[in-house]
């Protein structure tokens, strides 16, 4: 059996089975983490979320070897008195709950701030009061803009990694002005990080903070009008997938000049499992989890995705595969962006010996194959014109 009893941690000590209270278990990251915990470890999961569509396949009773090791609790952590009781039943709490789509930061700044700061407060408080270890999911957005982005366009120091590589223990968090509401998310996420850190310093909370850098893979976000609101705007990868499925041009916001790094969800989940099972090495640390080798501009990403999708779908690309739009037109007033996001990997490498493996091409191929398989038919049905009788 894959989750055999002889598993050891990085220091060669046997890994004891634990109970994990996972908040936001029904989301993209949660579903992959639950899958990994069920198939490869003996741990038990209390899965908390409002929806369970993405983990339904793990909850089938009696049909799988891990039935009984995962329990779903339908809970909105905003106002549910059961939350503390469930945290008390666990050894470790993982908080993944968040509003985390840039289109919302601008149009729903209050929800964004509440969901990422206010709603996370009781989770931190209950962990601290009940001496439970916490793995809190933050975001690479807390870094904001790079120092280099404030230099003149052609300044040679813009090419110097010291001015753009993001380090957990050194890089400052630089946000735009208050009227740029896009930073409502990053600011809420930074404040909850500071609170978690302060609980550690003052009250001895055992914590690990994770800063994901664009985790990509199957079950990410939603396709508007199919398994999400038709007027919804998911993150860049699902946005582009949606355009490809509908054979529409991919919209490049402000020319697609921003640079991003992308990491395959399965690589990232390996890192999270190492944090779960090596508390002595992970406690008190903030970890970047990304793939610095997979850096592209959003324009290059659009070109690669067009090429990969043509390959996996067997359909040629459309005549004009991309179209430029302004951020104001796409996201509305108050949008702002960070120029580059490249994670420094020193700390995670030193503490957990972890490195990502999957190339950008391979992760796009795997993700787009899934998107095509899952959605192509539904999109065709939704877009086909009803024939007049």
XYZ file of C-alpha atoms in Angstrom:
389
model
C 0.000 0.000 0.000
C 1.343 3.451 -0.946
C 0.791 4.886 2.524
C 2.756 2.147 4.277
C 3.890 2.500 7.878
C 7.636 2.711 7.247
C 7.771 6.295 6.075
C 10.474 8.532 7.569
C 11.025 12.293 7.579
C 14.074 14.135 6.209
C 15.993 13.354 9.411
C 15.232 9.640 9.213
C 12.657 9.676 12.027
C 9.434 7.654 11.572
C 6.445 9.792 10.517
C 3.494 9.450 12.908
C -0.022 9.633 11.442
C -1.685 12.945 12.320
C -5.111 14.577 11.932
C -5.137 17.643 9.689
C -7.894 20.236 9.724
C -7.806 21.657 6.190
C -9.772 24.865 5.659
C -10.545 25.446 1.982
C -10.029 21.751 1.200
C -12.496 21.877 -1.702
C -10.464 24.339 -3.760
C -7.799 23.798 -6.415
C -4.822 23.417 -4.042
C -6.862 21.662 -1.351
C -8.123 19.019 -3.750
C -4.589 18.108 -4.880
C -3.294 18.122 -1.303
C -6.163 15.869 -0.100
C -5.449 13.493 -2.991
C -1.763 13.285 -2.074
C -2.522 12.781 1.638
C -5.009 9.986 0.885
C -2.934 8.078 -1.658
C 0.554 8.444 -0.167
C 0.263 8.965 3.596
C -1.607 7.540 6.598
C -2.834 10.965 7.777
C -6.459 11.811 8.450
C -8.113 14.940 6.985
C -11.029 16.982 8.293
C -11.898 18.750 5.032
C -13.702 22.071 5.583
C -15.224 24.067 2.727
C -18.424 25.468 1.308
C -18.217 23.239 -1.814
C -16.834 19.756 -2.348
C -17.123 19.293 -6.142
C -13.330 19.120 -6.612
C -12.891 16.431 -3.921
C -16.078 14.409 -4.606
C -13.975 11.576 -6.035
C -12.197 11.257 -2.659
C -15.398 11.144 -0.614
C -17.108 8.106 -2.192
C -17.960 5.892 0.788
C -16.724 2.264 0.985
C -15.284 2.247 -2.519
C -11.796 3.384 -1.625
C -9.038 2.241 0.686
C -8.992 5.545 2.586
C -12.694 5.791 3.443
C -12.873 7.012 7.008
C -9.592 8.962 6.717
C -11.249 11.978 5.074
C -14.393 13.662 6.405
C -16.043 16.581 4.679
C -17.594 19.341 6.812
C -19.645 21.905 4.902
C -18.637 25.094 6.670
C -18.303 28.768 5.889
C -15.637 29.858 8.373
C -17.123 33.377 8.482
C -19.820 32.433 10.954
C -19.717 28.865 12.139
C -19.460 27.883 15.773
C -18.116 24.435 14.800
C -14.779 25.849 13.640
C -12.982 25.823 16.996
C -14.197 22.300 17.804
C -12.809 20.971 14.505
C -9.477 22.757 15.057
C -9.292 21.178 18.543
C -9.705 17.715 16.989
C -6.627 18.205 14.787
C -2.850 18.172 15.283
C -2.236 20.556 12.389
C -4.372 23.229 10.732
C -3.841 24.217 7.079
C -5.632 27.395 6.015
C -6.199 27.716 2.260
C -9.406 29.768 2.388
C -9.188 33.010 0.358
C -10.641 35.142 -2.393
C -7.684 35.004 -4.757
C -8.627 36.170 -8.252
C -7.227 39.561 -9.342
C -10.507 40.519 -11.023
C -12.091 40.540 -7.546
C -9.432 42.654 -5.818
C -10.576 45.645 -7.804
C -14.322 45.135 -7.971
C -14.849 43.515 -4.534
C -12.132 45.051 -2.351
C -14.206 44.748 0.837
C -14.904 41.036 0.330
C -11.241 40.576 -0.539
C -10.010 42.250 2.652
C -12.578 40.488 4.841
C -11.955 37.046 3.363
C -8.165 37.271 3.554
C -7.739 39.070 6.874
C -10.855 39.252 9.063
C -12.071 35.687 8.311
C -8.593 34.275 8.927
C -8.283 35.876 12.384
C -10.296 33.254 14.323
C -8.287 30.458 12.686
C -5.010 31.964 13.912
C -6.506 32.699 17.349
C -7.864 29.150 17.837
C -4.536 27.621 16.763
C -2.639 29.833 19.177
C -4.997 29.241 22.113
C -5.160 25.477 21.587
C -1.457 24.974 20.774
C -2.110 23.691 17.248
C 0.478 23.973 14.520
C -0.625 26.188 11.586
C 0.412 26.131 7.926
C -0.987 29.365 6.550
C -1.232 29.951 2.804
C -0.284 33.467 1.802
C 0.711 34.636 -1.701
C 3.637 35.916 -3.740
C 1.524 39.083 -4.098
C 2.750 40.198 -0.642
C 6.004 41.260 -2.316
C 4.106 43.733 -4.496
C 6.394 45.485 -6.972
C 10.117 44.801 -7.363
C 12.727 47.392 -6.364
C 13.910 47.306 -9.990
C 10.528 48.469 -11.281
C 11.243 51.945 -9.851
C 14.435 52.328 -11.894
C 14.393 53.994 -15.332
C 13.296 51.557 -18.120
C 16.789 51.134 -19.608
C 18.737 51.121 -16.325
C 21.373 48.326 -16.266
C 20.501 47.433 -12.631
C 17.083 46.234 -13.811
C 18.966 43.157 -15.033
C 20.628 42.610 -11.646
C 18.883 39.797 -9.690
C 19.386 41.776 -6.463
C 16.770 44.206 -7.813
C 14.072 41.693 -8.738
C 14.529 38.236 -7.159
C 12.123 37.935 -4.200
C 13.596 36.678 -0.926
C 11.419 35.731 2.040
C 13.686 37.221 4.699
C 15.016 40.325 2.908
C 12.739 41.665 0.149
C 10.472 44.557 1.115
C 6.719 44.504 0.402
C 6.025 47.386 -1.992
C 2.431 48.249 -2.893
C 0.823 50.921 -5.050
C -1.148 53.863 -3.710
C -4.400 53.354 -1.766
C -6.594 54.197 -4.763
C -5.031 51.273 -6.626
C -7.427 48.769 -5.068
C -5.685 45.820 -6.680
C -3.385 45.865 -3.633
C -6.288 45.257 -1.215
C -5.533 41.514 -1.472
C -1.766 41.760 -1.009
C -2.172 44.134 1.906
C -4.698 41.895 3.707
C -2.453 38.887 3.093
C 0.605 40.756 4.383
C -1.189 41.812 7.559
C -2.332 38.275 8.374
C 1.271 37.078 7.803
C 2.485 39.709 10.274
C -0.168 38.570 12.751
C 0.799 34.890 12.416
C 4.460 35.843 12.830
C 3.628 37.949 15.918
C 1.630 35.053 17.459
C 4.750 32.931 16.982
C 7.014 35.524 18.584
C 4.736 36.464 21.503
C 2.695 33.335 22.200
C 4.806 30.502 20.787
C 2.459 29.587 17.901
C 4.126 26.956 15.697
C 3.599 28.197 12.155
C 4.757 27.897 8.568
C 3.773 30.451 5.927
C 3.575 29.434 2.257
C 3.882 31.988 -0.550
C 2.703 30.320 -3.785
C 3.988 31.649 -7.109
C 1.311 30.819 -9.723
C 0.507 27.155 -9.097
C -0.980 25.637 -12.249
C -2.762 22.399 -13.092
C -6.024 20.484 -13.463
C -9.047 21.766 -11.467
C -7.652 25.294 -11.340
C -10.225 28.114 -11.058
C -13.252 27.735 -13.353
C -14.383 28.158 -16.927
C -16.902 31.039 -17.075
C -20.439 29.899 -17.923
C -19.536 26.216 -17.504
C -18.557 25.671 -13.859
C -18.379 29.292 -12.786
C -20.268 32.560 -13.348
C -20.437 33.573 -17.032
C -19.342 37.109 -16.209
C -16.548 35.804 -13.942
C -12.910 36.524 -14.743
C -10.615 33.748 -13.458
C -6.801 34.016 -13.273
C -4.645 34.248 -16.371
C -4.295 30.537 -17.121
C -8.012 29.746 -16.866
C -8.797 32.972 -18.726
C -6.592 31.924 -21.632
C -7.947 28.340 -21.493
C -11.458 29.742 -21.755
C -10.490 31.782 -24.848
C -8.807 28.744 -26.448
C -11.812 26.502 -25.770
C -14.117 29.092 -27.322
C -11.718 29.771 -30.214
C -11.505 33.464 -29.261
C -8.374 35.612 -29.252
C -6.450 35.653 -25.945
C -6.712 39.070 -24.289
C -3.341 40.571 -23.376
C -3.755 43.173 -20.640
C -1.510 46.196 -21.262
C 0.381 44.278 -23.951
C 1.113 41.205 -21.803
C 4.433 42.730 -20.683
C 4.278 41.478 -17.048
C 6.621 38.610 -16.275
C 5.527 35.607 -14.233
C 6.872 32.211 -13.179
C 4.574 29.176 -13.215
C 4.879 25.932 -11.281
C 3.066 22.626 -11.724
C 0.630 21.893 -8.889
C 2.067 18.401 -8.339
C 5.588 19.801 -7.765
C 4.190 22.399 -5.350
C 2.213 19.805 -3.379
C 5.435 17.804 -2.856
C 6.814 20.889 -1.090
C 3.704 21.207 1.099
C 3.905 17.535 2.111
C 7.535 18.076 3.180
C 6.362 20.996 5.370
C 3.587 18.877 6.897
C 5.911 15.972 7.723
C 9.020 17.914 8.790
C 7.709 20.368 11.388
C 11.099 20.889 13.007
C 12.540 22.071 9.694
C 9.480 24.062 8.615
C 8.301 25.788 11.799
C 8.930 29.523 12.015
C 9.708 29.742 8.291
C 8.149 31.526 5.355
C 8.598 29.575 2.100
C 8.440 30.755 -1.501
C 7.038 27.872 -3.556
C 7.529 28.507 -7.249
C 9.679 27.615 -10.241
C 12.196 30.335 -11.209
C 13.101 28.370 -14.368
C 9.589 28.750 -15.816
C 9.652 32.510 -16.327
C 7.745 34.074 -19.238
C 5.965 37.286 -20.112
C 2.190 36.960 -20.261
C 2.482 37.473 -24.050
C 4.902 34.519 -24.310
C 2.554 32.449 -22.145
C -0.313 33.208 -24.552
C 1.821 32.135 -27.531
C 2.910 28.898 -25.829
C -0.635 28.042 -24.743
C -1.946 28.635 -28.280
C 0.682 26.242 -29.624
C 0.149 23.588 -26.923
C -3.647 23.750 -27.261
C -3.462 23.291 -31.025
C -1.420 20.158 -30.340
C -3.669 18.630 -27.655
C -6.981 19.522 -29.323
C -5.948 18.743 -32.905
C -7.507 22.074 -33.961
C -5.425 24.711 -35.728
C -4.989 28.113 -34.053
C -7.378 30.927 -35.055
C -6.255 33.680 -37.434
C -5.413 36.356 -34.819
C -4.602 34.410 -31.662
C -4.141 37.457 -29.375
C -5.676 40.891 -28.900
C -4.402 43.762 -26.736
C -6.711 45.351 -24.135
C -6.044 48.022 -21.521
C -6.130 47.048 -17.829
C -8.819 49.687 -17.252
C -11.012 48.037 -19.895
C -10.321 44.529 -18.561
C -10.236 45.010 -14.771
C -11.820 48.440 -14.322
C -10.506 51.527 -12.540
C -7.845 51.104 -9.852
C -5.888 48.246 -11.399
C -2.132 48.095 -10.968
C 0.374 45.310 -11.494
C 3.720 43.956 -10.412
C 6.350 43.747 -13.130
C 8.166 40.499 -12.305
C 7.753 37.682 -9.808
C 10.786 35.458 -9.441
C 11.105 33.454 -6.230
C 14.423 32.975 -4.490
C 14.661 29.276 -3.571
C 17.476 29.339 -1.007
C 15.412 28.839 2.151
C 13.137 26.020 0.950
C 16.128 24.321 -0.590
C 18.154 24.532 2.603
C 15.331 23.530 4.986
C 13.465 20.922 2.930
C 15.841 20.003 0.090
C 13.028 20.718 -2.353
C 13.262 21.743 -6.019
C 10.530 21.899 -8.689
C 10.893 19.519 -11.651
C 8.256 20.166 -14.325
C 9.009 22.442 -17.290
C 6.527 25.082 -18.399
C 5.820 23.231 -21.658
C 5.045 19.980 -19.801
C 2.808 21.605 -17.204
C 0.880 23.465 -19.920
C 0.474 20.253 -21.904
C -0.856 18.374 -18.867
C -3.195 21.215 -17.827
C -4.552 21.950 -21.311
C -5.107 18.242 -21.999
C -7.242 18.188 -18.843
C -9.071 21.425 -19.802
C -9.784 20.103 -23.294
C -11.021 16.712 -22.006
C -13.138 18.287 -19.269
C -14.626 21.300 -21.021
C -14.422 21.149 -24.830
C -17.792 19.426 -25.299
C -19.593 21.606 -22.756
C -18.213 24.771 -24.345
C -19.243 23.591 -27.837
C -22.781 22.966 -26.563
C -22.933 26.322 -24.782
C -21.705 28.260 -27.812
C -23.568 26.437 -30.578
C -26.426 28.572 -31.917
C -29.923 27.106 -31.492
C -31.283 26.208 -34.923
C -34.640 27.740 -35.805
C -37.222 24.986 -36.304
